Amino acid sequence: MCIRDRGDGDPVTTAKLKTLRAFYYYLLLDNYGDVPLVLNFLKAEKQPFKAKRKEIYDHIVNDIKESLPLLPTIAQKFAVSKGMAHTLLAKLYLNSEVYTGTPQWSLAEAHCDSVITVSYTHLRAHETVLDIVCRLLLEKKNDKKQEKKKSYIL
């Protein structure tokens, strides 16, 4: 079945499902590269063909961006939330040069900032090895800001 809001479903639930689908496609993209991109099981081909990494990447990013405004800010550690979506976007942008040939460092940094803004304590309590990358980038950025402030004071 296709995940879309036909007007009879809850848009928040649809946004959560699209974000979960994006997460699982991210895992496929990261581990296997080109994989079949099946978005509608009712009209799916019997033998789906592999989509290019860039096409999958673009679809994942679009799904997350579309869903982000509808996702809850605070959720259980195992639930879909804005923090999860921002973390996933940060991971995608960190690796975008591999997936698309174009680096997206500033977007990765912006979404890492958003993760911290949304729920710093939640991330620290439940972070994974991949989440540490975002935290370390932000701590380095904050250290540089502190150094600049100190140099102005002297």
PDB file of C-alpha atoms in Angstrom:
ATOM      1  CA  MET A   1       0.000   0.000   0.000  1.00  0.00           C
ATOM      2  CA  CYS A   2       1.127   3.541  -0.643  1.00  0.00           C
ATOM      3  CA  ILE A   3       1.812   5.794   2.354  1.00  0.00           C
ATOM      4  CA  ARG A   4      -0.086   8.953   1.653  1.00  0.00           C
ATOM      5  CA  ASP A   5      -2.774  10.966   3.314  1.00  0.00           C
ATOM      6  CA  ARG A   6      -6.036  10.349   1.452  1.00  0.00           C
ATOM      7  CA  GLY A   7      -7.929  12.602   3.810  1.00  0.00           C
ATOM      8  CA  ASP A   8      -9.278   9.686   5.843  1.00  0.00           C
ATOM      9  CA  GLY A   9      -6.129   9.104   7.915  1.00  0.00           C
ATOM     10  CA  ASP A  10      -4.287  10.974  10.607  1.00  0.00           C
ATOM     11  CA  PRO A  11      -1.612  13.195   8.995  1.00  0.00           C
ATOM     12  CA  VAL A  12       0.672  12.780  12.037  1.00  0.00           C
ATOM     13  CA  THR A  13       0.568   8.994  11.698  1.00  0.00           C
ATOM     14  CA  THR A  14       1.255   9.299   7.968  1.00  0.00           C
ATOM     15  CA  ALA A  15       4.242  11.559   8.726  1.00  0.00           C
ATOM     16  CA  LYS A  16       5.589   9.041  11.254  1.00  0.00           C
ATOM     17  CA  LEU A  17       5.223   6.180   8.774  1.00  0.00           C
ATOM     18  CA  LYS A  18       6.982   8.144   6.025  1.00  0.00           C
ATOM     19  CA  THR A  19       9.813   8.926   8.430  1.00  0.00           C
ATOM     20  CA  LEU A  20      10.132   5.259   9.374  1.00  0.00           C
ATOM     21  CA  ARG A  21      10.154   4.280   5.715  1.00  0.00           C
ATOM     22  CA  ALA A  22      12.851   6.903   5.127  1.00  0.00           C
ATOM     23  CA  PHE A  23      14.894   5.451   7.997  1.00  0.00           C
ATOM     24  CA  TYR A  24      14.717   1.924   6.582  1.00  0.00           C
ATOM     25  CA  TYR A  25      15.588   3.153   3.093  1.00  0.00           C
ATOM     26  CA  TYR A  26      18.521   5.029   4.643  1.00  0.00           C
ATOM     27  CA  LEU A  27      19.775   1.732   6.105  1.00  0.00           C
ATOM     28  CA  LEU A  28      19.394   0.029   2.722  1.00  0.00           C
ATOM     29  CA  LEU A  29      21.084   2.925   0.925  1.00  0.00           C
ATOM     30  CA  ASP A  30      23.975   3.032   3.362  1.00  0.00           C
ATOM     31  CA  ASN A  31      24.561  -0.717   3.437  1.00  0.00           C
ATOM     32  CA  TYR A  32      23.800  -1.785  -0.138  1.00  0.00           C
ATOM     33  CA  GLY A  33      23.830   1.299  -2.380  1.00  0.00           C
ATOM     34  CA  ASP A  34      21.437   0.857  -5.318  1.00  0.00           C
ATOM     35  CA  VAL A  35      18.281  -0.940  -4.141  1.00  0.00           C
ATOM     36  CA  PRO A  36      14.721  -1.238  -5.477  1.00  0.00           C
ATOM     37  CA  LEU A  37      12.597   1.794  -4.592  1.00  0.00           C
ATOM     38  CA  VAL A  38       9.063   0.513  -4.085  1.00  0.00           C
ATOM     39  CA  LEU A  39       6.620   3.180  -2.912  1.00  0.00           C
ATOM     40  CA  ASN A  40       3.289   1.599  -3.812  1.00  0.00           C
ATOM     41  CA  PHE A  41       2.765  -2.115  -3.232  1.00  0.00           C
ATOM     42  CA  LEU A  42      -0.596  -2.167  -5.000  1.00  0.00           C
ATOM     43  CA  LYS A  43       0.999  -1.111  -8.289  1.00  0.00           C
ATOM     44  CA  ALA A  44       4.439  -2.651  -7.746  1.00  0.00           C
ATOM     45  CA  GLU A  45       6.161  -4.496 -10.562  1.00  0.00           C
ATOM     46  CA  LYS A  46       6.755  -8.227 -10.168  1.00  0.00           C
ATOM     47  CA  GLN A  47      10.480  -7.727 -10.666  1.00  0.00           C
ATOM     48  CA  PRO A  48      11.387  -4.282  -9.308  1.00  0.00           C
ATOM     49  CA  PHE A  49      14.582  -2.733 -10.652  1.00  0.00           C
ATOM     50  CA  LYS A  50      17.313  -1.024  -8.698  1.00  0.00           C
ATOM     51  CA  ALA A  51      17.129   2.725  -8.339  1.00  0.00           C
ATOM     52  CA  LYS A  52      20.293   4.817  -8.266  1.00  0.00           C
ATOM     53  CA  ARG A  53      21.589   6.067  -4.920  1.00  0.00           C
ATOM     54  CA  LYS A  54      20.817   9.684  -5.818  1.00  0.00           C
ATOM     55  CA  GLU A  55      17.158   8.891  -6.558  1.00  0.00           C
ATOM     56  CA  ILE A  56      16.767   7.037  -3.263  1.00  0.00           C
ATOM     57  CA  TYR A  57      18.599   9.808  -1.390  1.00  0.00           C
ATOM     58  CA  ASP A  58      16.350  12.491  -2.927  1.00  0.00           C
ATOM     59  CA  HIS A  59      13.224  10.531  -2.040  1.00  0.00           C
ATOM     60  CA  ILE A  60      14.334   9.994   1.562  1.00  0.00           C
ATOM     61  CA  VAL A  61      15.174  13.677   2.035  1.00  0.00           C
ATOM     62  CA  ASN A  62      11.847  14.782   0.503  1.00  0.00           C
ATOM     63  CA  ASP A  63       9.845  12.373   2.698  1.00  0.00           C
ATOM     64  CA  ILE A  64      11.551  13.617   5.850  1.00  0.00           C
ATOM     65  CA  LYS A  65      11.245  17.304   4.966  1.00  0.00           C
ATOM     66  CA  GLU A  66       7.564  16.817   4.164  1.00  0.00           C
ATOM     67  CA  SER A  67       6.941  14.979   7.446  1.00  0.00           C
ATOM     68  CA  LEU A  68       9.081  17.091   9.774  1.00  0.00           C
ATOM     69  CA  PRO A  69       6.512  19.828  10.597  1.00  0.00           C
ATOM     70  CA  LEU A  70       3.946  17.201  11.645  1.00  0.00           C
ATOM     71  CA  LEU A  71       6.187  15.132  13.915  1.00  0.00           C
ATOM     72  CA  PRO A  72       6.012  15.513  17.702  1.00  0.00           C
ATOM     73  CA  THR A  73       8.864  17.370  19.375  1.00  0.00           C
ATOM     74  CA  ILE A  74       9.115  15.119  22.408  1.00  0.00           C
ATOM     75  CA  ALA A  75       8.563  11.378  22.263  1.00  0.00           C
ATOM     76  CA  GLN A  76       9.667   8.166  23.909  1.00  0.00           C
ATOM     77  CA  LYS A  77      13.199   7.072  23.030  1.00  0.00           C
ATOM     78  CA  PHE A  78      11.803   4.444  20.634  1.00  0.00           C
ATOM     79  CA  ALA A  79       9.211   6.684  18.942  1.00  0.00           C
ATOM     80  CA  VAL A  80       9.423   8.819  15.799  1.00  0.00           C
ATOM     81  CA  SER A  81      10.014  12.491  16.621  1.00  0.00           C
ATOM     82  CA  LYS A  82      11.514  15.694  15.224  1.00  0.00           C
ATOM     83  CA  GLY A  83      14.814  14.735  16.857  1.00  0.00           C
ATOM     84  CA  MET A  84      14.871  11.437  14.966  1.00  0.00           C
ATOM     85  CA  ALA A  85      14.073  13.188  11.674  1.00  0.00           C
ATOM     86  CA  HIS A  86      16.769  15.843  12.186  1.00  0.00           C
ATOM     87  CA  THR A  87      19.306  13.161  13.138  1.00  0.00           C
ATOM     88  CA  LEU A  88      18.462  11.163  10.032  1.00  0.00           C
ATOM     89  CA  LEU A  89      18.778  14.252   7.822  1.00  0.00           C
ATOM     90  CA  ALA A  90      22.122  15.076   9.452  1.00  0.00           C
ATOM     91  CA  LYS A  91      23.387  11.555   8.734  1.00  0.00           C
ATOM     92  CA  LEU A  92      22.199  11.787   5.123  1.00  0.00           C
ATOM     93  CA  TYR A  93      23.832  15.179   4.609  1.00  0.00           C
ATOM     94  CA  LEU A  94      27.088  13.994   6.230  1.00  0.00           C
ATOM     95  CA  ASN A  95      27.268  11.220   3.627  1.00  0.00           C
ATOM     96  CA  SER A  96      25.680  13.085   0.719  1.00  0.00           C
ATOM     97  CA  GLU A  97      28.984  13.296  -1.135  1.00  0.00           C
ATOM     98  CA  VAL A  98      29.028   9.483  -1.295  1.00  0.00           C
ATOM     99  CA  TYR A  99      25.365   9.227  -2.291  1.00  0.00           C
ATOM    100  CA  THR A 100      25.086  12.124  -4.758  1.00  0.00           C
ATOM    101  CA  GLY A 101      28.583  13.443  -5.406  1.00  0.00           C
ATOM    102  CA  THR A 102      27.740  16.768  -3.731  1.00  0.00           C
ATOM    103  CA  PRO A 103      28.867  17.565  -0.167  1.00  0.00           C
ATOM    104  CA  GLN A 104      26.238  19.095   2.129  1.00  0.00           C
ATOM    105  CA  TRP A 105      28.302  20.007   5.215  1.00  0.00           C
ATOM    106  CA  SER A 106      26.386  23.166   6.122  1.00  0.00           C
ATOM    107  CA  LEU A 107      23.044  21.345   6.007  1.00  0.00           C
ATOM    108  CA  ALA A 108      24.481  18.527   8.146  1.00  0.00           C
ATOM    109  CA  GLU A 109      25.627  21.078  10.710  1.00  0.00           C
ATOM    110  CA  ALA A 110      22.250  22.852  10.674  1.00  0.00           C
ATOM    111  CA  HIS A 111      20.379  19.614  11.366  1.00  0.00           C
ATOM    112  CA  CYS A 112      22.842  18.672  14.115  1.00  0.00           C
ATOM    113  CA  ASP A 113      22.046  22.056  15.680  1.00  0.00           C
ATOM    114  CA  SER A 114      18.338  21.242  15.351  1.00  0.00           C
ATOM    115  CA  VAL A 115      18.801  17.917  17.117  1.00  0.00           C
ATOM    116  CA  ILE A 116      20.411  19.684  20.058  1.00  0.00           C
ATOM    117  CA  THR A 117      17.732  22.372  20.074  1.00  0.00           C
ATOM    118  CA  VAL A 118      14.901  19.843  20.011  1.00  0.00           C
ATOM    119  CA  SER A 119      16.122  17.537  22.714  1.00  0.00           C
ATOM    120  CA  TYR A 120      19.706  17.686  23.932  1.00  0.00           C
ATOM    121  CA  THR A 121      19.131  15.654  27.103  1.00  0.00           C
ATOM    122  CA  HIS A 122      17.079  13.050  25.245  1.00  0.00           C
ATOM    123  CA  LEU A 123      19.876  12.597  22.686  1.00  0.00           C
ATOM    124  CA  ARG A 124      22.569  12.367  25.358  1.00  0.00           C
ATOM    125  CA  ALA A 125      20.630   9.737  27.291  1.00  0.00           C
ATOM    126  CA  HIS A 126      19.936   7.523  24.273  1.00  0.00           C
ATOM    127  CA  GLU A 127      22.590   8.364  21.703  1.00  0.00           C
ATOM    128  CA  THR A 128      24.124   5.766  19.448  1.00  0.00           C
ATOM    129  CA  VAL A 129      27.614   5.754  17.987  1.00  0.00           C
ATOM    130  CA  LEU A 130      26.333   7.598  14.888  1.00  0.00           C
ATOM    131  CA  ASP A 131      24.605  10.249  17.022  1.00  0.00           C
ATOM    132  CA  ILE A 132      27.902  11.026  18.720  1.00  0.00           C
ATOM    133  CA  VAL A 133      29.160  12.491  15.423  1.00  0.00           C
ATOM    134  CA  CYS A 134      26.498  15.207  15.563  1.00  0.00           C
ATOM    135  CA  ARG A 135      27.230  15.941  19.215  1.00  0.00           C
ATOM    136  CA  LEU A 136      30.982  16.180  18.653  1.00  0.00           C
ATOM    137  CA  LEU A 137      30.548  18.525  15.684  1.00  0.00           C
ATOM    138  CA  LEU A 138      28.329  20.795  17.758  1.00  0.00           C
ATOM    139  CA  GLU A 139      30.623  20.748  20.779  1.00  0.00           C
ATOM    140  CA  LYS A 140      33.540  21.698  18.528  1.00  0.00           C
ATOM    141  CA  LYS A 141      31.472  24.524  17.046  1.00  0.00           C
ATOM    142  CA  ASN A 142      30.494  25.753  20.522  1.00  0.00           C
ATOM    143  CA  ASP A 143      34.143  25.649  21.645  1.00  0.00           C
ATOM    144  CA  LYS A 144      35.089  27.868  18.704  1.00  0.00           C
ATOM    145  CA  LYS A 145      32.322  30.325  19.647  1.00  0.00           C
ATOM    146  CA  GLN A 146      33.622  30.431  23.227  1.00  0.00           C
ATOM    147  CA  GLU A 147      37.176  31.075  21.977  1.00  0.00           C
ATOM    148  CA  LYS A 148      35.947  33.993  19.857  1.00  0.00           C
ATOM    149  CA  LYS A 149      34.123  35.489  22.865  1.00  0.00           C
ATOM    150  CA  LYS A 150      37.270  35.182  24.990  1.00  0.00           C
ATOM    151  CA  SER A 151      39.375  36.896  22.343  1.00  0.00           C
ATOM    152  CA  TYR A 152      36.928  39.827  22.269  1.00  0.00           C
ATOM    153  CA  ILE A 153      37.106  40.166  26.025  1.00  0.00           C
ATOM    154  CA  LEU A 154      40.916  40.291  26.123  1.00  0.00           C
TER     155      LEU A 154
END
